[in-house]
Coordinates of C-alpha atoms in Angstrom, one line a residue:
M1 CA 20.9 0.5 -54.1
Y2 CA 21.4 4.0 -55.4
K3 CA 21.1 3.1 -59.1
G4 CA 24.8 3.1 -59.9
F5 CA 25.8 6.6 -58.9
D6 CA 27.9 7.9 -56.0
R7 CA 26.1 10.6 -54.1
S8 CA 29.4 12.0 -52.8
G9 CA 30.9 12.2 -56.3
V10 CA 27.9 13.9 -57.7
S11 CA 28.0 16.4 -54.8
N12 CA 31.7 17.1 -55.4
M13 CA 31.2 17.6 -59.1
M14 CA 28.3 20.0 -58.4
G15 CA 30.6 22.0 -56.1
R16 CA 33.4 22.3 -58.7
S17 CA 31.4 22.9 -61.9
P18 CA 29.3 26.1 -62.4
L19 CA 27.7 24.6 -65.5
L20 CA 26.7 21.4 -63.7
R21 CA 25.5 23.4 -60.7
S22 CA 23.3 25.6 -62.9
V23 CA 21.9 22.6 -64.8
S24 CA 21.2 20.7 -61.6
L25 CA 19.5 23.7 -60.0
R26 CA 16.8 23.8 -62.7
P27 CA 13.4 23.2 -61.0
E28 CA 12.5 20.3 -63.3
N29 CA 15.9 18.6 -62.5
L30 CA 15.6 19.2 -58.8
G31 CA 12.2 17.5 -58.7
Q32 CA 13.3 14.5 -60.5
H33 CA 16.4 14.1 -58.4
A34 CA 14.5 14.5 -55.1
L35 CA 11.8 12.0 -56.1
A36 CA 14.5 9.5 -57.2
M37 CA 16.4 9.8 -53.9
I38 CA 13.3 9.7 -51.8
G39 CA 12.2 6.5 -53.6
N40 CA 15.6 4.9 -53.1
V41 CA 15.7 5.8 -49.4
C42 CA 12.1 4.5 -48.8
F43 CA 12.8 1.3 -50.7
S44 CA 16.1 0.7 -48.7
M45 CA 14.3 1.3 -45.4
F46 CA 11.6 -1.2 -46.4
V47 CA 14.1 -3.9 -47.3
I48 CA 16.0 -3.4 -44.0
G49 CA 12.7 -3.5 -42.1
V50 CA 11.7 -6.7 -43.7
L51 CA 15.1 -8.3 -42.9
I52 CA 14.9 -7.2 -39.3
F53 CA 11.3 -8.4 -38.9
T54 CA 12.2 -11.8 -40.5
F55 CA 15.1 -12.2 -38.2
I56 CA 13.1 -11.4 -35.1
A57 CA 10.2 -13.7 -36.1
A58 CA 12.7 -16.5 -36.7
T59 CA 14.6 -16.2 -33.5
Y60 CA 12.2 -14.8 -30.9
E61 CA 11.0 -17.0 -28.0
P62 CA 8.8 -15.5 -25.3
E63 CA 10.6 -15.5 -22.0
D64 CA 9.7 -18.4 -19.7
P65 CA 9.7 -17.0 -16.2
L66 CA 10.2 -20.5 -14.8
F67 CA 13.5 -20.9 -16.5
H68 CA 16.2 -18.3 -16.2
P69 CA 19.8 -19.0 -17.3
S70 CA 22.5 -18.1 -14.8
D71 CA 23.3 -14.8 -16.3
K72 CA 19.7 -13.6 -15.5
I73 CA 19.7 -14.6 -11.9
S74 CA 20.3 -11.1 -10.5
T75 CA 17.5 -9.5 -12.6
F76 CA 15.1 -12.3 -11.7
L77 CA 15.8 -12.4 -8.0
T78 CA 15.5 -8.6 -7.6
S79 CA 12.1 -8.5 -9.3
T80 CA 9.3 -9.0 -6.8
S81 CA 6.1 -8.8 -8.8
N82 CA 6.3 -5.0 -8.9
A83 CA 7.4 -4.6 -5.3
T84 CA 10.6 -2.6 -4.7
F85 CA 12.4 -4.4 -1.9
E86 CA 16.2 -4.4 -2.4
S87 CA 17.8 -7.6 -3.6
D88 CA 19.0 -8.7 -0.1
N89 CA 15.6 -7.9 1.4
T90 CA 13.3 -9.2 -1.2
V91 CA 11.0 -12.2 -1.2
V92 CA 11.7 -14.3 -4.2
K93 CA 8.9 -15.3 -6.6
T94 CA 7.5 -18.7 -6.1
G95 CA 5.2 -20.9 -8.1
E96 CA 1.9 -19.2 -7.3
D97 CA 3.3 -15.9 -8.6
F98 CA 3.7 -17.4 -12.1
M99 CA 0.3 -19.1 -12.1
A100 CA -2.2 -17.4 -14.4
A101 CA -5.6 -17.1 -12.9
N102 CA -8.3 -19.0 -14.9
Q103 CA -10.6 -16.1 -15.5
T104 CA -13.4 -18.3 -16.8
A105 CA -13.5 -20.2 -13.6
F106 CA -13.2 -17.0 -11.5
N107 CA -16.3 -15.7 -13.3
T108 CA -18.4 -18.6 -11.8
F109 CA -18.8 -17.0 -8.4
I110 CA -21.9 -17.1 -6.2
N111 CA -23.9 -13.9 -6.2
I112 CA -26.9 -12.7 -4.1
T113 CA -29.5 -13.6 -6.8
D114 CA -28.4 -17.3 -6.8
V115 CA -29.0 -17.5 -3.0
A116 CA -32.3 -15.6 -3.1
D117 CA -33.8 -18.0 -5.6
N118 CA -32.9 -21.0 -3.5
A119 CA -34.1 -19.3 -0.3
E120 CA -37.5 -18.7 -1.8
L121 CA -37.8 -22.4 -2.7
A122 CA -36.8 -23.4 0.9
A123 CA -39.3 -20.9 2.4
S124 CA -42.1 -22.2 0.3
A125 CA -41.6 -25.7 1.7
T126 CA -41.7 -24.7 5.4
S127 CA -44.8 -25.1 7.6
E128 CA -46.3 -22.9 10.3
C129 CA -43.8 -21.9 12.9
E130 CA -45.9 -22.0 16.0
G131 CA -43.9 -23.2 19.0
D132 CA -40.6 -22.9 17.1
V133 CA -39.6 -19.3 18.2
G134 CA -37.8 -20.3 21.4
K135 CA -36.1 -23.4 20.0
P136 CA -32.3 -23.5 19.3
I137 CA -31.3 -22.5 15.8
D138 CA -30.8 -25.5 13.6
C139 CA -27.7 -24.8 11.7
R140 CA -28.5 -27.6 9.3
D141 CA -31.7 -25.9 8.2
P142 CA -31.4 -24.8 4.5
E143 CA -33.1 -21.5 5.4
V144 CA -30.5 -20.8 8.0
F145 CA -27.8 -21.7 5.4
H146 CA -29.3 -19.3 2.9
T147 CA -29.7 -16.5 5.4
M148 CA -26.0 -16.8 6.4
M149 CA -24.9 -16.8 2.8
R150 CA -26.9 -13.7 2.0
A151 CA -25.6 -11.9 5.0
A152 CA -22.0 -12.8 4.1
I153 CA -22.4 -11.6 0.4
E154 CA -24.0 -8.4 1.5
K155 CA -21.4 -7.6 4.2
F156 CA -18.2 -8.4 2.2
K157 CA -18.8 -6.5 -0.9
D158 CA -15.1 -6.5 -2.1
V159 CA -14.8 -10.2 -2.5
H160 CA -16.2 -12.9 -4.8
F161 CA -17.5 -16.1 -3.1
Y162 CA -16.8 -19.4 -4.9
R163 CA -18.0 -22.0 -2.4
F164 CA -19.8 -22.2 1.0
G165 CA -19.4 -25.0 3.5
K166 CA -22.3 -26.3 5.5
P167 CA -23.0 -24.3 8.7
I168 CA -22.0 -26.0 12.0
R169 CA -23.3 -25.2 15.5
G170 CA -21.3 -22.4 17.1
S171 CA -20.7 -21.6 20.8
D172 CA -24.4 -21.7 21.8
D173 CA -28.0 -22.2 20.5
T174 CA -28.0 -18.9 18.6
T175 CA -24.8 -19.1 16.7
C176 CA -23.6 -21.0 13.7
D177 CA -20.1 -21.3 12.2
M178 CA -19.7 -21.3 8.4
A179 CA -16.7 -21.5 6.1
W180 CA -16.3 -20.3 2.5
R181 CA -13.8 -19.8 -0.3
F182 CA -13.4 -16.5 -1.9
R183 CA -11.2 -14.2 -3.9
P184 CA -10.9 -10.4 -3.7
K185 CA -12.7 -8.8 -6.6
E186 CA -9.7 -6.9 -7.7
G187 CA -7.2 -9.7 -6.9
K188 CA -4.1 -9.9 -9.0
T189 CA -3.0 -13.4 -7.9
A190 CA -4.5 -16.8 -8.7
S191 CA -4.9 -17.9 -5.1
L192 CA -8.2 -18.6 -3.4
Y193 CA -8.7 -17.8 0.3
K194 CA -10.7 -19.6 3.0
D195 CA -12.5 -17.9 5.8
Y196 CA -14.7 -19.2 8.6
R197 CA -16.8 -17.0 10.8
R198 CA -19.3 -17.1 13.6
F199 CA -22.8 -15.9 12.8
V200 CA -25.3 -14.8 15.5
I201 CA -28.8 -15.8 14.2
F202 CA -32.1 -14.2 15.4
K203 CA -35.5 -15.7 14.9
S204 CA -38.5 -13.3 15.1
E205 CA -42.0 -14.1 16.3
N206 CA -43.1 -15.0 12.7
C207 CA -40.0 -17.3 12.5
S208 CA -38.2 -15.2 10.0
L209 CA -34.4 -15.4 10.3
S210 CA -31.8 -12.6 10.3
V211 CA -28.1 -12.4 11.1
T212 CA -27.4 -9.8 13.8
D213 CA -23.6 -10.2 13.9
I214 CA -20.7 -11.7 12.0
G215 CA -17.5 -12.4 13.9
E216 CA -14.0 -11.4 12.9
Y217 CA -11.7 -13.3 10.5
H218 CA -11.4 -17.0 11.4
S219 CA -13.8 -16.6 14.3
G220 CA -16.0 -19.6 13.3
V221 CA -13.5 -22.2 14.6
N222 CA -15.9 -25.1 14.5
A223 CA -16.0 -24.8 10.7
R224 CA -12.2 -24.8 10.4
K225 CA -11.6 -28.5 10.4
R226 CA -11.3 -29.9 6.9
K227 CA -14.2 -32.0 5.9
P228 CA -14.3 -35.1 3.6
K229 CA -14.5 -34.2 0.0
K230 CA -18.3 -34.1 -0.2
Q231 CA -20.3 -31.5 -2.0
G232 CA -22.3 -29.2 0.2
V233 CA -25.8 -28.3 -0.9
F234 CA -24.7 -25.1 -2.5
E235 CA -21.2 -26.1 -3.7
K236 CA -20.7 -25.8 -7.4
E237 CA -19.1 -28.9 -9.0
P238 CA -15.5 -28.0 -9.9
Q239 CA -14.7 -28.4 -13.6
K240 CA -11.4 -29.6 -15.0
G241 CA -8.8 -26.9 -14.8
D242 CA -10.9 -24.6 -12.6
V243 CA -10.2 -22.9 -9.3
A244 CA -10.0 -26.3 -7.5
S245 CA -6.4 -26.6 -8.7
L246 CA -5.3 -23.3 -7.2
P247 CA -3.6 -22.8 -3.8
V248 CA -6.1 -22.2 -1.1
V249 CA -5.0 -20.0 1.8
G250 CA -6.7 -20.8 5.1
E251 CA -7.1 -24.6 4.9
L252 CA -5.6 -26.8 7.5
V253 CA -2.0 -27.6 6.4
N254 CA -0.8 -31.2 6.3
D255 CA 3.0 -30.9 6.0
S256 CA 3.9 -34.2 7.8
L257 CA 7.0 -35.8 6.5
P258 CA 6.6 -38.5 3.8
I259 CA 7.9 -42.0 4.5
V260 CA 8.7 -45.0 2.5
E261 CA 6.1 -47.6 3.4
S262 CA 8.0 -50.8 2.9
E263 CA 11.5 -52.3 2.4
S264 CA 10.7 -53.3 -1.1
A265 CA 9.6 -49.8 -2.0
F266 CA 12.8 -48.4 -0.6
Q267 CA 14.9 -51.0 -2.4
N268 CA 13.2 -50.2 -5.8
G269 CA 13.6 -46.5 -5.4
K270 CA 16.2 -44.2 -7.0
Y271 CA 17.6 -41.3 -5.0
L272 CA 19.6 -38.1 -5.4
F273 CA 21.4 -36.3 -2.5
Y274 CA 23.3 -33.0 -2.5
F275 CA 25.9 -33.0 0.3
A276 CA 27.7 -30.0 1.9
G277 CA 28.6 -27.0 -0.2
G278 CA 28.7 -23.2 0.4
D279 CA 25.0 -22.4 0.0
R280 CA 24.2 -22.6 3.7
C281 CA 23.4 -19.4 5.6
K282 CA 23.2 -17.4 2.4
S283 CA 20.2 -15.2 1.4
M284 CA 16.9 -17.0 0.9
N285 CA 17.1 -16.1 -2.8
H286 CA 20.5 -17.8 -3.1
Y287 CA 19.2 -20.9 -1.2
L288 CA 16.1 -21.3 -3.5
W289 CA 18.2 -20.9 -6.7
S290 CA 20.4 -23.8 -5.5
F291 CA 17.6 -25.9 -4.1
L292 CA 15.5 -25.8 -7.2
C293 CA 18.6 -26.7 -9.2
A294 CA 18.8 -29.9 -7.2
L295 CA 15.1 -30.5 -7.5
G296 CA 15.3 -30.0 -11.2
E297 CA 18.1 -32.5 -11.6
A298 CA 16.2 -35.0 -9.5
Q299 CA 13.3 -34.7 -11.8
Y300 CA 15.4 -35.0 -14.9
L301 CA 17.0 -38.2 -13.5
N302 CA 13.6 -39.5 -12.3
R303 CA 14.9 -39.8 -8.8
T304 CA 13.6 -38.8 -5.3
L305 CA 15.4 -35.8 -3.9
I306 CA 16.7 -36.3 -0.4
M307 CA 16.4 -32.8 1.2
D308 CA 17.5 -31.3 4.5
L309 CA 14.4 -29.5 6.0
S310 CA 16.7 -27.8 8.6
L311 CA 17.7 -24.4 7.2
C312 CA 20.3 -21.8 8.3
L313 CA 18.7 -18.4 8.3
S314 CA 21.1 -15.7 7.1
A315 CA 22.1 -12.9 9.5
M316 CA 20.3 -10.4 7.2
Y317 CA 17.0 -11.7 8.5
T318 CA 17.7 -12.2 12.2
K319 CA 17.4 -9.9 15.2
T320 CA 20.8 -11.0 16.6
G321 CA 22.6 -10.1 13.3
Q322 CA 24.0 -13.7 13.4
N323 CA 23.3 -16.7 11.2
E324 CA 20.8 -19.0 12.9
E325 CA 20.6 -22.7 12.3
G326 CA 17.6 -25.0 12.9
K327 CA 15.0 -23.1 10.9
D328 CA 12.4 -25.5 9.4
F329 CA 11.8 -25.3 5.6
R330 CA 8.1 -25.5 6.4
F331 CA 8.1 -22.2 8.3
Y332 CA 8.7 -20.4 4.9
F333 CA 7.4 -22.7 2.2
D334 CA 4.4 -25.0 1.4
F335 CA 5.8 -28.5 2.0
E336 CA 2.4 -30.1 1.6
H337 CA 2.3 -28.8 -2.0
L338 CA 5.9 -29.8 -2.6
K339 CA 5.5 -33.4 -1.5
E340 CA 2.4 -33.7 -3.6
A341 CA 4.0 -32.2 -6.7
A342 CA 7.5 -33.8 -6.4
S343 CA 9.1 -36.9 -5.1
V344 CA 11.0 -35.8 -1.9
L345 CA 12.2 -37.3 1.3
D346 CA 13.6 -35.8 4.5
Q347 CA 17.2 -36.8 4.9
V348 CA 16.8 -38.0 8.6
Q349 CA 14.1 -40.5 7.6
F350 CA 16.1 -41.5 4.5
W351 CA 19.3 -42.3 6.3
T352 CA 17.4 -44.2 9.0
D353 CA 16.0 -46.4 6.3
W354 CA 19.3 -46.6 4.4
N355 CA 21.2 -47.8 7.4
K356 CA 18.5 -50.4 8.1
W357 CA 18.4 -51.9 4.7
E358 CA 21.6 -51.0 2.8
R359 CA 23.7 -54.1 3.7
K360 CA 20.8 -56.5 3.6
D361 CA 19.6 -55.4 0.2
R362 CA 23.0 -54.5 -1.2
L363 CA 22.0 -51.0 -2.2
S364 CA 24.7 -49.2 -4.3
L365 CA 26.0 -45.7 -4.2
H366 CA 27.5 -43.5 -6.9
L367 CA 29.6 -40.5 -5.7
V368 CA 30.1 -37.4 -7.8
E369 CA 32.6 -34.8 -6.5
D370 CA 32.8 -32.4 -9.5
F371 CA 29.9 -30.1 -10.4
R372 CA 31.1 -30.2 -14.0
V373 CA 29.8 -33.8 -14.2
T374 CA 26.6 -32.9 -16.0
P375 CA 23.1 -34.4 -15.3
V376 CA 23.2 -35.9 -18.8
K377 CA 26.2 -38.1 -17.8
L378 CA 24.3 -39.4 -14.8
K379 CA 21.2 -40.3 -16.8
D380 CA 22.2 -44.0 -17.2
V381 CA 23.6 -44.5 -13.7
K382 CA 21.9 -47.6 -12.2
D383 CA 23.0 -47.2 -8.5
T384 CA 20.3 -46.7 -5.9
L385 CA 21.8 -43.4 -4.6
I386 CA 23.7 -40.7 -6.4
I387 CA 25.5 -38.3 -4.0
R388 CA 26.8 -35.0 -5.3
K389 CA 29.5 -33.9 -2.8
F390 CA 30.5 -30.3 -2.9
G391 CA 33.9 -28.9 -1.6
L392 CA 35.0 -26.0 0.4
V393 CA 35.9 -23.4 -2.2
E394 CA 33.3 -20.8 -3.1
P395 CA 31.7 -20.3 -5.6
D396 CA 32.6 -23.6 -7.1
N397 CA 30.8 -25.4 -4.2
Y398 CA 27.4 -23.7 -4.9
W399 CA 24.8 -26.2 -5.8
Y400 CA 23.4 -24.0 -8.7
R401 CA 26.7 -24.5 -10.5
V402 CA 25.4 -28.0 -11.5
C403 CA 22.7 -26.2 -13.6
E404 CA 25.0 -23.9 -15.5
G405 CA 26.5 -24.4 -19.0
E406 CA 25.3 -27.4 -20.9
A407 CA 22.9 -28.3 -18.1
E408 CA 20.8 -25.2 -18.8
T409 CA 19.4 -26.9 -21.9
V410 CA 18.1 -29.9 -20.0
I411 CA 17.3 -28.7 -16.5
Q412 CA 14.4 -26.4 -15.7
R413 CA 14.0 -25.2 -12.2
P414 CA 10.5 -26.4 -11.2
W415 CA 9.3 -23.1 -9.7
H416 CA 5.7 -24.3 -10.0
M417 CA 6.3 -26.8 -7.3
L418 CA 7.4 -24.3 -4.7
W419 CA 4.7 -22.1 -3.0
K420 CA 5.0 -19.7 -0.1
S421 CA 4.0 -21.0 3.3
R422 CA 0.2 -21.0 3.6
R423 CA 0.6 -20.2 7.3
L424 CA 2.3 -16.9 6.4
M425 CA -0.2 -16.3 3.6
D426 CA -3.0 -16.8 6.1
I427 CA -1.5 -13.8 8.1
V428 CA -1.6 -11.8 4.8
S429 CA -5.2 -12.8 4.3
A430 CA -6.1 -11.8 7.9
V431 CA -4.5 -8.4 7.5
A432 CA -6.3 -7.8 4.2
S433 CA -9.6 -9.1 5.7
R434 CA -9.4 -6.7 8.6
L435 CA -9.1 -4.0 6.0
N436 CA -12.1 -5.6 4.2
W437 CA -9.8 -6.1 1.1
D438 CA -10.5 -2.4 0.4
Y439 CA -7.2 -0.5 0.8
D440 CA -4.4 1.1 -1.2
S441 CA -0.7 0.5 -0.5
V442 CA 2.6 2.3 -0.8
H443 CA 6.1 0.9 -0.3
V444 CA 8.5 3.4 1.1
I445 CA 12.2 2.5 1.1
R446 CA 14.4 4.6 3.4
G447 CA 17.0 3.1 5.8
E448 CA 20.6 3.1 4.6
K449 CA 19.6 4.1 1.1
A450 CA 18.1 7.4 2.2
M451 CA 21.3 8.2 4.1
N452 CA 23.5 7.5 1.1
K453 CA 23.3 10.8 -0.8
D454 CA 25.9 9.8 -3.3
A455 CA 23.9 6.9 -4.7
W456 CA 20.4 8.1 -3.9
P457 CA 20.6 11.9 -3.8
N458 CA 16.8 12.5 -3.8
L459 CA 15.4 9.5 -1.9
D460 CA 15.4 11.0 1.6
R461 CA 13.6 14.2 0.4
D462 CA 11.2 12.3 -1.9
T463 CA 10.1 10.0 0.8
S464 CA 9.6 12.6 3.5
P465 CA 6.0 13.0 4.8
D466 CA 5.5 16.3 3.0
A467 CA 6.7 14.9 -0.3
L468 CA 4.6 11.8 0.2
L469 CA 1.5 13.9 0.8
T470 CA 2.2 15.8 -2.4
T471 CA 2.7 12.6 -4.4
L472 CA -0.2 10.7 -3.0
K473 CA -2.6 13.6 -3.4
D474 CA -3.2 12.9 -7.1
K475 CA -3.0 9.1 -6.9
I476 CA -4.8 8.0 -3.7
D477 CA -8.2 9.4 -2.7
E478 CA -8.3 11.2 0.6
G479 CA -9.8 9.2 3.4
R480 CA -8.7 5.8 2.0
N481 CA -7.2 3.0 4.1
L482 CA -3.5 3.2 3.2
Y483 CA -1.1 0.3 4.0
I484 CA 2.5 1.4 4.2
A485 CA 5.1 -1.3 3.7
T486 CA 8.4 0.2 4.8
D487 CA 11.9 -0.4 6.2
E488 CA 11.5 2.7 8.4
H489 CA 11.6 1.4 12.0
D490 CA 9.9 4.4 13.6
T491 CA 6.4 4.4 12.0
S492 CA 5.6 7.7 13.8
F493 CA 7.7 9.2 11.0
F494 CA 4.5 8.9 8.8
N495 CA 2.1 10.5 11.3
P496 CA 1.6 13.6 9.1
L497 CA -0.2 11.3 6.6
K498 CA -2.9 10.6 9.1
D499 CA -4.5 13.9 8.4
K500 CA -5.4 12.7 4.9
Y501 CA -5.5 8.8 5.2
T502 CA -6.1 6.0 7.6
T503 CA -2.6 4.6 7.8
H504 CA -1.8 1.0 8.6
F505 CA 1.5 -0.8 9.3
L506 CA 2.4 -4.5 9.7
D507 CA 3.3 -4.0 13.4
E508 CA -0.4 -3.2 14.1
Y509 CA -1.2 -6.9 13.5
K510 CA 1.3 -8.5 15.9
D511 CA -1.6 -10.5 17.5
L512 CA -1.6 -12.6 14.3
W513 CA 1.7 -14.2 15.3
A514 CA 1.5 -13.7 19.1
E515 CA 1.3 -16.5 21.6
N516 CA -2.5 -17.0 21.3
S517 CA -2.5 -17.0 17.5
E518 CA -3.2 -19.8 15.1
W519 CA 0.3 -19.3 13.5
Y520 CA 2.0 -19.5 16.9
S521 CA 0.1 -22.7 17.8
D522 CA 0.7 -24.4 14.5
T523 CA 4.4 -23.6 14.2
T524 CA 5.1 -24.6 17.8
K525 CA 3.6 -28.0 17.2
L526 CA 5.7 -28.2 14.0
N527 CA 8.8 -27.3 16.0
N528 CA 8.4 -30.1 18.6
G529 CA 6.8 -27.8 21.2
A530 CA 9.4 -25.0 21.0
P531 CA 8.1 -21.5 20.2
V532 CA 9.1 -20.1 16.8
E533 CA 10.3 -16.6 16.3
F534 CA 8.5 -14.5 13.7
D535 CA 11.8 -13.6 12.1
G536 CA 12.8 -10.9 9.6
Y537 CA 12.3 -12.9 6.5
M538 CA 8.7 -13.8 7.6
K539 CA 8.0 -10.1 8.2
I540 CA 9.4 -9.1 4.8
S541 CA 7.4 -11.8 3.2
V542 CA 4.1 -10.8 4.8
D543 CA 4.7 -7.1 4.3
T544 CA 5.4 -7.6 0.6
E545 CA 2.3 -9.8 0.1
V546 CA 0.0 -7.3 1.9
F547 CA 1.4 -4.5 -0.2
L548 CA 0.8 -6.5 -3.4
R549 CA -2.9 -6.9 -2.5
G550 CA -3.7 -3.2 -2.3
K551 CA -6.1 -1.9 -4.9
K552 CA -3.6 0.7 -5.9
Q553 CA 0.1 0.1 -5.4
L554 CA 2.7 2.8 -5.4
E555 CA 6.4 1.9 -5.5
T556 CA 9.4 3.8 -4.2
F557 CA 11.4 3.8 -7.4
N558 CA 8.6 3.9 -9.9
D559 CA 6.3 6.4 -8.3
L560 CA 7.9 8.3 -5.4
T561 CA 11.4 9.3 -6.5
R562 CA 13.5 10.0 -9.6
D563 CA 16.4 8.1 -8.1
C564 CA 17.4 4.7 -9.5
K565 CA 16.7 1.5 -7.6
D566 CA 20.3 0.4 -7.6
G567 CA 21.9 3.9 -7.4
V568 CA 23.0 6.7 -9.7
N569 CA 23.1 5.9 -13.4
T570 CA 21.5 2.5 -13.1
C571 CA 17.9 3.2 -14.1
S572 CA 18.4 1.8 -17.6
T573 CA 19.4 -1.6 -16.1
S574 CA 17.6 -1.7 -12.8
S575 CA 14.6 -3.9 -12.4
S576 CA 11.4 -2.1 -11.5

């Protein structure tokens, strides 16, 4: 590489010989030597660069967020779409977080000029209005429809409208209820939202129509019920791959349990059941990592997963500080989407059918008691039911152990099949709607971390009201609505911020899960008439999602403090 000479030898000779030193120090020789060495170094760096680039190009694979090997579980689970909740208090990413918004479809929203053109056509077809002034408002009248649409578009300036439903009579002769699908203009998620509101319509002496009032979020209850899939007069036909395939927050949820319709269908089915193990009452992140391993294996084996919808909520999320059994999977996750995307059955229904038909139809069972029996080895099993039975010794009895090692090459956890509960997301939508989708947000971690000066020496000071005001001054405009997601129990701690901002906290919206709320009514029905507590995990989930919908988002460990998320000297490895 250096043309056959040893630079150290030449240097030594130059140091020993005055003659050589005098010759080498001649200007003409110095220039030649310098040019030669520079050329050699540049050529060497070029060759090394080509080799490195070639190696990277040949081996690089972009990271698939839906498949994380076991050694990446900690990093994955502590990352919350830019939120900064600690690992035990975080809300794990689910399928909709990985879904890329189809921007082409999202650009096909309905704007005020679309409605105005149609309104003019409708007005030109109307006759004289004598005698019509005192008559009830006909919510089916196209002019009423267009008047309501224009009023909605003009009032809610921070959202894009994608579909309007037909108006329905409201509480009296002067009101109409109407539903629509929308998305915040600066939304960072792929989800659509559904709202339905009550409009008060006024008809003047010349029969012109105007909207005098629009009710609060979800006030138009008569428009709530899901209609047959029939296009409204102003609904745009959905195209393949457009927003119609996205989760819609605000629709009625159908999370009834699937059943096997006949004996022959049950007999011809193939099933997988995970039994026992040490995953129960662990964090929700741990539970999902194991559950999706089971679901992934069921898909690989082309079998229906038999699942237990009754969860044990970890003590870290409960008011009592104790693990609590009997929590329904559907309180936290979208079971309607899961049962449409995957083949699953509730274990209670399954065992009822199994006990009814097992002897008669001679159904067979294959028992596996070692997690090291890989899914590949079960691929050719013909038995009706495969049961994986897990022992008592942790961590060898964790379900996710099945997906480690060789199984990582064949099992992908189907994250896209698991979405957050749309009932919880409806609360998120309600909070954001009350803020007109026009707010900024900050997440302030304090609690035990702020008290631990050894691990987080600056956190307490950096999240004090005075420090926050200094930090926010250059990042959030004065007078803005500011949503504060925090683990600080006493929100009066942030009172000094009220001089500059209109502050909001999750507890201000308790009516959204109180006894007279939609969420309370729906979950009580789901829970066989027993009231459901709005527990710690639900609060963390809602708080996180409201934070993530702020126009500007400031995080504790990225924006407020120099401390590392996981303590001193961990910044280089911590997830942001």
